[in-house]
Tab-separated table of C-alpha atoms and ligand atoms in Angstrom:
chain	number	residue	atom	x	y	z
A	1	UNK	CA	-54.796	-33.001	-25.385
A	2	UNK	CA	-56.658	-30.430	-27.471
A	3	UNK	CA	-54.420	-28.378	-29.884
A	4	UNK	CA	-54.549	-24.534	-27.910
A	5	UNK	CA	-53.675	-26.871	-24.357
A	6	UNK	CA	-50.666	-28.389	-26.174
A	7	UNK	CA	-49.289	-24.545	-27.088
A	8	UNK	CA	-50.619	-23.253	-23.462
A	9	UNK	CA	-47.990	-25.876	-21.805
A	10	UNK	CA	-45.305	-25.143	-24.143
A	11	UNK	CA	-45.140	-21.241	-23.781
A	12	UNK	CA	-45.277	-22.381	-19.985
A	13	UNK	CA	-42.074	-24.635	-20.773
A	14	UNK	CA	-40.184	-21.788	-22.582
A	15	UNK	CA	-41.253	-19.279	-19.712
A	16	UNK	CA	-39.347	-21.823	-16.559
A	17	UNK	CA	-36.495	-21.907	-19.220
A	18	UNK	CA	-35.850	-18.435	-19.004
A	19	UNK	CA	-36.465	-18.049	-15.890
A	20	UNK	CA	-33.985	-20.836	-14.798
A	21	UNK	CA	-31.380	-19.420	-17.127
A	22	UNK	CA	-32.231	-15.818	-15.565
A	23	UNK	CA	-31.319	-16.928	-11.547
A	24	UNK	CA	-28.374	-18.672	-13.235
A	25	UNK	CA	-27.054	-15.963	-14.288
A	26	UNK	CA	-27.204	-13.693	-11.042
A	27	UNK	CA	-25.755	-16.511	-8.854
A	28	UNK	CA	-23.196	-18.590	-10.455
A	29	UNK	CA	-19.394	-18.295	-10.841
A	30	UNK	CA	-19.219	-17.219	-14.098
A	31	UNK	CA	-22.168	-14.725	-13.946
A	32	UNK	CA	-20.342	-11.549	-15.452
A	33	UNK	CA	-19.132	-13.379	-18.484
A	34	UNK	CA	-22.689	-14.165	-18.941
A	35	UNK	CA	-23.741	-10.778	-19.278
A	36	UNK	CA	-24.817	-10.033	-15.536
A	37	UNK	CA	-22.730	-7.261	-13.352
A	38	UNK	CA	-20.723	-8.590	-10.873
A	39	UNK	CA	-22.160	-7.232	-7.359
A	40	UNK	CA	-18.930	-5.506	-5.480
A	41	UNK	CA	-19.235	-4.819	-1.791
A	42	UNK	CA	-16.537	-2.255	-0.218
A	43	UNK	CA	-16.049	-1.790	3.533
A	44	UNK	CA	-14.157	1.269	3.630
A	45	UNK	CA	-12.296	1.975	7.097
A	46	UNK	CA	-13.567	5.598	7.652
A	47	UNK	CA	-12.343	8.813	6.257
A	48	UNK	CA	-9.949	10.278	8.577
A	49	UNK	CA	-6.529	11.402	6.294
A	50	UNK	CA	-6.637	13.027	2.774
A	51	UNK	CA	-5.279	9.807	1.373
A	52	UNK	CA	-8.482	7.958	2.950
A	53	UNK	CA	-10.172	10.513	0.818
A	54	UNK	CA	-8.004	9.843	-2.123
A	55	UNK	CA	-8.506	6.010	-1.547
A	56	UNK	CA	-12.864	5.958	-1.483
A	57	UNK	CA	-12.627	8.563	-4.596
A	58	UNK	CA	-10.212	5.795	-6.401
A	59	UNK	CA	-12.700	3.008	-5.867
A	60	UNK	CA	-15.809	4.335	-6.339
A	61	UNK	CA	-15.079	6.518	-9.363
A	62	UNK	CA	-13.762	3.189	-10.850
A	63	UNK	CA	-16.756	0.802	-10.037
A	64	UNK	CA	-18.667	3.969	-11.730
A	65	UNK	CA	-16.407	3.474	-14.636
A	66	UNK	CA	-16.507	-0.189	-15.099
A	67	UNK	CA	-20.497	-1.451	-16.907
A	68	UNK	CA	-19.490	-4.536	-14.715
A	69	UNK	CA	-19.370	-3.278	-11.536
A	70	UNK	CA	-22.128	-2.226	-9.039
A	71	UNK	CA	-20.883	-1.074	-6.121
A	72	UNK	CA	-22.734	-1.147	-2.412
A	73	UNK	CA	-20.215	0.794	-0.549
A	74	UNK	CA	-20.341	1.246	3.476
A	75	UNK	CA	-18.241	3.263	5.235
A	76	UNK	CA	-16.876	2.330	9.096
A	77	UNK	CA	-15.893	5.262	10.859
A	78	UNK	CA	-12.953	4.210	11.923
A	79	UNK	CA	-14.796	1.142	13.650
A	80	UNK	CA	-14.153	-2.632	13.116
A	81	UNK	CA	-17.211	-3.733	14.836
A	82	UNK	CA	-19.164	-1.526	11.377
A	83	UNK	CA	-16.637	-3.342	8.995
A	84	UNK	CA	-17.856	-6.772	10.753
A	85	UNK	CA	-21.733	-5.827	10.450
A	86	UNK	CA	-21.177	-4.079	7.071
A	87	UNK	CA	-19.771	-7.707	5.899
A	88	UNK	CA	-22.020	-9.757	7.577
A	89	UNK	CA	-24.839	-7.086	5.334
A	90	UNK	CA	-23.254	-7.980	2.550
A	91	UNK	CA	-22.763	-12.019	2.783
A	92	UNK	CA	-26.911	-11.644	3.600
A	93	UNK	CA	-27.629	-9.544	0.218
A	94	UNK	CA	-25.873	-12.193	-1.466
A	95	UNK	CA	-22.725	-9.581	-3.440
A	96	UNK	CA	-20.580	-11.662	-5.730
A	97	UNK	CA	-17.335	-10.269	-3.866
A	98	UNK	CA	-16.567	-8.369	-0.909
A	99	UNK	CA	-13.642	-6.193	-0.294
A	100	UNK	CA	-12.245	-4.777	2.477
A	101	UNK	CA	-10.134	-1.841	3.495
A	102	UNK	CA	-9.079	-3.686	7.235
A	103	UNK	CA	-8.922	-1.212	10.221
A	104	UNK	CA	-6.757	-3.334	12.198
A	105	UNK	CA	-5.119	-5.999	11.550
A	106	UNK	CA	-6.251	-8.586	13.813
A	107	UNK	CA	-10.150	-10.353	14.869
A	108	UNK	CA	-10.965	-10.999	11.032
A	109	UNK	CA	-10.971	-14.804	11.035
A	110	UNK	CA	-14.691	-15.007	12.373
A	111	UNK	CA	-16.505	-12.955	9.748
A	112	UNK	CA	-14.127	-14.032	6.390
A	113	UNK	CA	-14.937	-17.674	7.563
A	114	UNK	CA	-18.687	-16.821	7.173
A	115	UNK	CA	-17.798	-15.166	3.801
A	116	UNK	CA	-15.681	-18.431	2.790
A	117	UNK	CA	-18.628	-20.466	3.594
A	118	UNK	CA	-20.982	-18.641	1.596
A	119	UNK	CA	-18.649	-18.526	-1.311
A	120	UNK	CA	-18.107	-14.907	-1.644
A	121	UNK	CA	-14.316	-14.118	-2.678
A	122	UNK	CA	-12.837	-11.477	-0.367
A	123	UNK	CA	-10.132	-8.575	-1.631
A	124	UNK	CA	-8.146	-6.610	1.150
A	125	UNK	CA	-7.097	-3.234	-0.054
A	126	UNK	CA	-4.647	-1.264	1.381
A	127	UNK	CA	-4.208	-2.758	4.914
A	128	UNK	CA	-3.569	-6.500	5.709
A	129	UNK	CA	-4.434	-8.977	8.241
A	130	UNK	CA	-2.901	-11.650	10.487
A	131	UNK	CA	-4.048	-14.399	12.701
A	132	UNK	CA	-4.584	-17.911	12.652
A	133	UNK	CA	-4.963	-19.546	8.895
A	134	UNK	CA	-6.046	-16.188	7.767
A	135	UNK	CA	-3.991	-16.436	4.009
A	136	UNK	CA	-6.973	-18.823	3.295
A	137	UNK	CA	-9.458	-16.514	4.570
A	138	UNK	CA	-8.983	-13.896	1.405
A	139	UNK	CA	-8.614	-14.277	-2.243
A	140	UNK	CA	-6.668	-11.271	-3.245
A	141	UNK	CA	-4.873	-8.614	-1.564
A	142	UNK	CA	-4.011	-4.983	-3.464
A	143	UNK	CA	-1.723	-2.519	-1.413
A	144	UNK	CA	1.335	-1.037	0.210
A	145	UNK	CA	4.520	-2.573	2.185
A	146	UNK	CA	4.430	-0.361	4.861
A	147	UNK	CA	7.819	-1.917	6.435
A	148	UNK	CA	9.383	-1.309	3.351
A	149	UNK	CA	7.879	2.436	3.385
A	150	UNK	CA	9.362	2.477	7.413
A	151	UNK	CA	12.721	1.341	6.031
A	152	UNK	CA	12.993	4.289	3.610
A	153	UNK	CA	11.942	6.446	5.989
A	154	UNK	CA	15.396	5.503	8.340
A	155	UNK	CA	17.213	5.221	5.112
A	156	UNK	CA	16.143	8.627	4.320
A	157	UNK	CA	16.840	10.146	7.535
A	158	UNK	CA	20.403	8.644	7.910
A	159	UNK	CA	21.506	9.660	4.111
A	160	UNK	CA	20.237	13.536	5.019
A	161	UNK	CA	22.438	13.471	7.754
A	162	UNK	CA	25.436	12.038	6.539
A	163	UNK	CA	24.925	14.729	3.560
A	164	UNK	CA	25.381	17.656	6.285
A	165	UNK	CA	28.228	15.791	7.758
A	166	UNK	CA	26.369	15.339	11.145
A	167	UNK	CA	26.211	11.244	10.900
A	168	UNK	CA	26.692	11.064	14.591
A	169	UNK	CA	24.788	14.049	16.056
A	170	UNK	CA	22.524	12.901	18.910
A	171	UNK	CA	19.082	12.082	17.153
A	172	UNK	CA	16.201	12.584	19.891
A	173	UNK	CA	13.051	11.466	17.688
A	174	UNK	CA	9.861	12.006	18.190
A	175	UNK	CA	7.400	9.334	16.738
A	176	UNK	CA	3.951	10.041	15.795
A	177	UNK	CA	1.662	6.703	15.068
A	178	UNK	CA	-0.734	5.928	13.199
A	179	UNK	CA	-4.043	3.603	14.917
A	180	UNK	CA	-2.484	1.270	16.855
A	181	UNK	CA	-2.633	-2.305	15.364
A	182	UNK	CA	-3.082	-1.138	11.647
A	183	UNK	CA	-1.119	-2.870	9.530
A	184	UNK	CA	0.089	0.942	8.241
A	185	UNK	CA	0.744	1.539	11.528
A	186	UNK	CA	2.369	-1.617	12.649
A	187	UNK	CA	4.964	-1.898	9.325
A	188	UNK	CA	6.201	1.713	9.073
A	189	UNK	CA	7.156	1.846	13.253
A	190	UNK	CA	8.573	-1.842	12.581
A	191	UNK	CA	10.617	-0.288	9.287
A	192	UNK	CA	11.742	2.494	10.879
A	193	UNK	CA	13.033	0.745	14.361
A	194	UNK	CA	15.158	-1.786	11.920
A	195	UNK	CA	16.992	0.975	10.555
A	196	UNK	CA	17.000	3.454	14.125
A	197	UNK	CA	18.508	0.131	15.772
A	198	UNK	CA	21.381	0.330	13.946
A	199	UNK	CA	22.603	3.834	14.687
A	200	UNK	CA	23.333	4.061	18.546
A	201	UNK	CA	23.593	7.898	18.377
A	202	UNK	CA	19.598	7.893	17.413
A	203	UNK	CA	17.256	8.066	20.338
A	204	UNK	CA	13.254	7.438	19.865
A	205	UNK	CA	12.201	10.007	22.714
A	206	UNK	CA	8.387	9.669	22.310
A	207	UNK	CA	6.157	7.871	20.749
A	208	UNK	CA	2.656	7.980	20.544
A	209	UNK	CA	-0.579	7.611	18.486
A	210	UNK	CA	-2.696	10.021	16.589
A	211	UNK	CA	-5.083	8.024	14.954
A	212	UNK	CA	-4.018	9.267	11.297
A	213	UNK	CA	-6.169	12.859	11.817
A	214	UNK	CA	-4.859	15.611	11.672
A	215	UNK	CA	-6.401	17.389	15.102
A	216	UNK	CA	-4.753	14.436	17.158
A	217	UNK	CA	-1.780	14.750	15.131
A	218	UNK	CA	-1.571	18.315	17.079
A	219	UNK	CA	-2.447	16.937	20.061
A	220	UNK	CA	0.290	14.557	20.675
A	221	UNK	CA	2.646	16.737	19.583
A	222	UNK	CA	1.776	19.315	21.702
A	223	UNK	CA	2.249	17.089	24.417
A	224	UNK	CA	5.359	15.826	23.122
A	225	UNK	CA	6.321	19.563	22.748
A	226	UNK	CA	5.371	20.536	26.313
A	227	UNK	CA	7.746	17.235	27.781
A	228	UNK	CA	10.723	17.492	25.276
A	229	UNK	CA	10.178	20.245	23.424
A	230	UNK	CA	13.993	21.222	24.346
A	231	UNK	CA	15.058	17.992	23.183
A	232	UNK	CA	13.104	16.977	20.373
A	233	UNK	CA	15.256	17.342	16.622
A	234	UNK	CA	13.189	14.975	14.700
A	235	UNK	CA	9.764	14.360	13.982
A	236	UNK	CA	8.861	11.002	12.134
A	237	UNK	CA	4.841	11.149	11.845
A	238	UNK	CA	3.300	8.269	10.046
A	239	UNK	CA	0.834	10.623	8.023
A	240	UNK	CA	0.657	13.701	6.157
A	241	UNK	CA	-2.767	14.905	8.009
A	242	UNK	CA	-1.185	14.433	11.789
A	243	UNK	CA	2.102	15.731	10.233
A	244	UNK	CA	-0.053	19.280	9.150
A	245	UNK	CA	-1.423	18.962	12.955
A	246	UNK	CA	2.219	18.694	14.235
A	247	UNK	CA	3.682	21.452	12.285
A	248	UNK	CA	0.951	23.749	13.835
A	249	UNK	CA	1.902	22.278	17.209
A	250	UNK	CA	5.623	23.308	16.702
A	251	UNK	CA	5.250	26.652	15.504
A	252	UNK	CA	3.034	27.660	18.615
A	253	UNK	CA	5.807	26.382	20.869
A	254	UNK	CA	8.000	28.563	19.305
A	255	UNK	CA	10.231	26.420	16.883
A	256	UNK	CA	10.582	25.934	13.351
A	257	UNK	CA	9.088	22.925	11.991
A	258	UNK	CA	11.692	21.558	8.950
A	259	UNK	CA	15.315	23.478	10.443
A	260	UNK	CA	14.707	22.995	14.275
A	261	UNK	CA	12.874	19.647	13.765
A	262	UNK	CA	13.796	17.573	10.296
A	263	UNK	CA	10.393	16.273	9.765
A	264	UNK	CA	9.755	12.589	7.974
A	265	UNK	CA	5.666	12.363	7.005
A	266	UNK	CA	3.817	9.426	4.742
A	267	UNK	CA	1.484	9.617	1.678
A	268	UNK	CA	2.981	11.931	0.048
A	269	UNK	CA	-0.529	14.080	-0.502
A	270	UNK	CA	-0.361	17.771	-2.174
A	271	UNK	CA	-0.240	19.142	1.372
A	272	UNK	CA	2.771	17.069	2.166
A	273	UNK	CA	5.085	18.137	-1.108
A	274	UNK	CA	3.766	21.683	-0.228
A	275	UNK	CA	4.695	21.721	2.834
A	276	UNK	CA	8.270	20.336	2.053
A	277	UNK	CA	8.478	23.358	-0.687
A	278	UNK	CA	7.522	25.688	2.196
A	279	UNK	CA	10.851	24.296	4.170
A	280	UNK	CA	8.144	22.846	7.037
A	281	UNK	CA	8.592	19.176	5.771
A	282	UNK	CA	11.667	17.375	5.068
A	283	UNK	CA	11.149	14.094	3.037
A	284	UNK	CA	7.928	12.337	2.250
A	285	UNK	CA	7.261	8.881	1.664
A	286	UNK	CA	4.880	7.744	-0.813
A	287	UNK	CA	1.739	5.798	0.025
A	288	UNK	CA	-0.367	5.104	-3.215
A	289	UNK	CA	-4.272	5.282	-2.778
A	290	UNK	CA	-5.089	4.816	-6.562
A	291	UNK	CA	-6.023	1.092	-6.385
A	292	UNK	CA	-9.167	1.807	-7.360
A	293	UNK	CA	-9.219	0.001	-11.144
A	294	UNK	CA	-7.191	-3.050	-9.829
A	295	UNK	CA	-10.130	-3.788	-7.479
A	296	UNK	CA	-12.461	-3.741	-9.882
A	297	UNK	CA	-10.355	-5.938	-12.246
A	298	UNK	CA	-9.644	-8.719	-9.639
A	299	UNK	CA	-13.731	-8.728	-8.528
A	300	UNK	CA	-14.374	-9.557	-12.135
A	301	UNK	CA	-11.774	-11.657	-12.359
A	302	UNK	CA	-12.813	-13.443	-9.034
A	303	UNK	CA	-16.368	-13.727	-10.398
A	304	UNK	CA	-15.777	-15.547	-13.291
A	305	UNK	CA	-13.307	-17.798	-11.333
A	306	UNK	CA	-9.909	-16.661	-13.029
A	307	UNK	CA	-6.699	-17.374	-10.698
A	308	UNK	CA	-5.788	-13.934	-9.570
A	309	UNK	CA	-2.112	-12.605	-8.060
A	310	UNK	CA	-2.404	-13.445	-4.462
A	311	UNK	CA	-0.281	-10.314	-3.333
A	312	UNK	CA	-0.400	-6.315	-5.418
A	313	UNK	CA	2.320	-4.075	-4.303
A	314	UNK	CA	1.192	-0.377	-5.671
A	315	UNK	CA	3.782	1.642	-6.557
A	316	UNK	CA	5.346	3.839	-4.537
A	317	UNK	CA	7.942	6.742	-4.039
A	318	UNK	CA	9.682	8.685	-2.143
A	319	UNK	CA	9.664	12.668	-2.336
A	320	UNK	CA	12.038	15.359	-0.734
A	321	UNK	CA	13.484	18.829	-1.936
A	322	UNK	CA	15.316	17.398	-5.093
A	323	UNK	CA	12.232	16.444	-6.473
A	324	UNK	CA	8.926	17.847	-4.694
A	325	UNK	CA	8.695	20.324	-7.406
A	326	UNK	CA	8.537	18.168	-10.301
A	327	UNK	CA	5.869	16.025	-8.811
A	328	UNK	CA	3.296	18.473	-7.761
A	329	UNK	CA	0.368	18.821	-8.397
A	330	UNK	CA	-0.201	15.487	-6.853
A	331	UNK	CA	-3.796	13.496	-7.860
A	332	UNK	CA	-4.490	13.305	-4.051
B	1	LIG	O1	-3.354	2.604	5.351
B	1	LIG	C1	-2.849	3.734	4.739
B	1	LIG	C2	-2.808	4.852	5.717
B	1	LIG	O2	-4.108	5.085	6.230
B	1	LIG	C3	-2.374	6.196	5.175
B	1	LIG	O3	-1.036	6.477	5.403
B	1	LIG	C4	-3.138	7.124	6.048
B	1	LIG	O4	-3.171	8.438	5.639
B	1	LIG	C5	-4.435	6.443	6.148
B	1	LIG	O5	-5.279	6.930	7.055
């Protein structure tokens, strides 16, 4: 082989060397320690509450943050068939790691299994799942313990009364839902029925769902207004936004929300502590939406195939007149 051929083949060698080491580095396990971003793609459930709001801003202003993250972020309307397609969108464009913000809590096992056999490492945020093997269907789970947050909300409500020395007043509670068969949903009615079973003189008149907005929030209450309106002397409302709705529905039917009906809301968002300062809220119990950096630090750590914590509780609180004051302004 002439001299000029011999160099021709080896800049060709050096050339498939790269270019081998280039793919490499976009596909493998470890390609974020090697310099490449790890791909990060986020299913968010909709946008329906402020804390939903709070939640997307938390996320995405992180993954702008972090120089390894690029985001692809798709949001469901409230839908789980757009959370399936959205994953199955993202298992085609070949992200590093998918996470998920679950709108229910069941019919997940189908679409993580296609995940899990593409090797793509999934995070739940904020709501969990259950079904059939699912623990192996997900790497990583960051969020609340809404039972826990349904507990308080009992605890809460038993404490205020024993304070006033009316322990044993007839309790006819109204109970405002979140979308049935979210985990949110599911753990704070679950939390708060533990605690309601053990005091006979409490009552759960009506319960129904709102969907976590704010305009079926009123809705349901006005209907709950219209049957028992004569009855009703507490409102527990599983968030802040259908809790705003509410209050609007009481005031038209003539009562005052906070003294005629001792209101319990979740999240805890500006509107909520407001509203307690106003006197139209009694006690609100802390949801945290700031997960947003976590994420991003367990989708590196996924990518470069660190063991991560199986199970993040965010840290949460619990807010009423003794300390609504101090606390405001809230971040969400
Ligand atoms: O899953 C968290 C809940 O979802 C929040 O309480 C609510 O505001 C949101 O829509």
């Amino acid at each position: 082989m002439k001299k000029n051929h011999w160099l021709t083949a080896l800049i060709g060698i050096i050339a498939m060397l790269f270019l081998v080491a280039g793919c490499g580095s976009n596909s493998s396990a470890s390609g974020s320690s090697k310099g490449g971003k790890v791909t990060l793609g986020f299913s968010q459930l909709g946008a329906e509450s402020q804390w939903r709001t709070a939640n997307t801003k938390s996320v995405q202003s992180a993954a702008k943050k972090n120089k390894k993250i690029n985001m692809k972020f798709s949001d469901a309307q409230q839908k789980q068939e757009n959370q399936i397609s959205a994953i199955r969108n993202f298992i085609q464009q070949g992200v590093d790691v998918i996470a998920v913000a679950p709108v229910v809590e069941t019919g997940w096992e189908t679409v993580l299994k296609e995940a899990k056999d593409a090797n793509i490492p999934v995070i739940l945020v904020d709501r969990m799942i259950k079904g059939k093997n699912v623990d192996d269907l997900y790497s990583a789970w960051i969020g609340s313990d809404f039972t826990k947050e349904g507990r308080k909300a009992g605890d809460w409500l038993a404490t205020y009364m024993k304070k006033q020395n009316k322990a044993s007043e007839k309790l006819n509670i109204a109970y405002l839902q979140g979308t049935t068969g979210a985990s949110a949903q599911v753990g704070r009615t679950k939390g708060f029925a533990e605690v309601a079973k053990t005091h006979s003189n409490w009552d759960i008149i009506e319960k129904q769902s709102g969907n976590f907005t704010r305009e079926e929030g009123k809705e349901v209450m006005e209907a709950f207004m219209k049957s028992s309106g004569d009855k009703i002397n507490v409102l527990v409302s599983e968030n802040d936004d259908m809790t705003m709705g509410a209050i609007q529905a009481i005031q038209e039917a003539g009562k005052t929300p906070g003294k005629d009906i001792t209101i319990i809301s979740f999240d805890a968002t500006n509107d909520g502590l407001q509203a307690i300062l106003d006197g139209k809220m009694n006690a609100d119990i802390e949801c945290n939406p700031m997960s947003g950096n976590d994420v991003m630090k367990t989708a590196i750590a996924l990518k470069e195939g660190k063991k991560v914590q199986k199970k993040v509780y965010v840290h949460e609180s619990l807010f009423d007149i003794d300390n609504a004051k101090k606390n405001m302004p809230r971040p969400y």
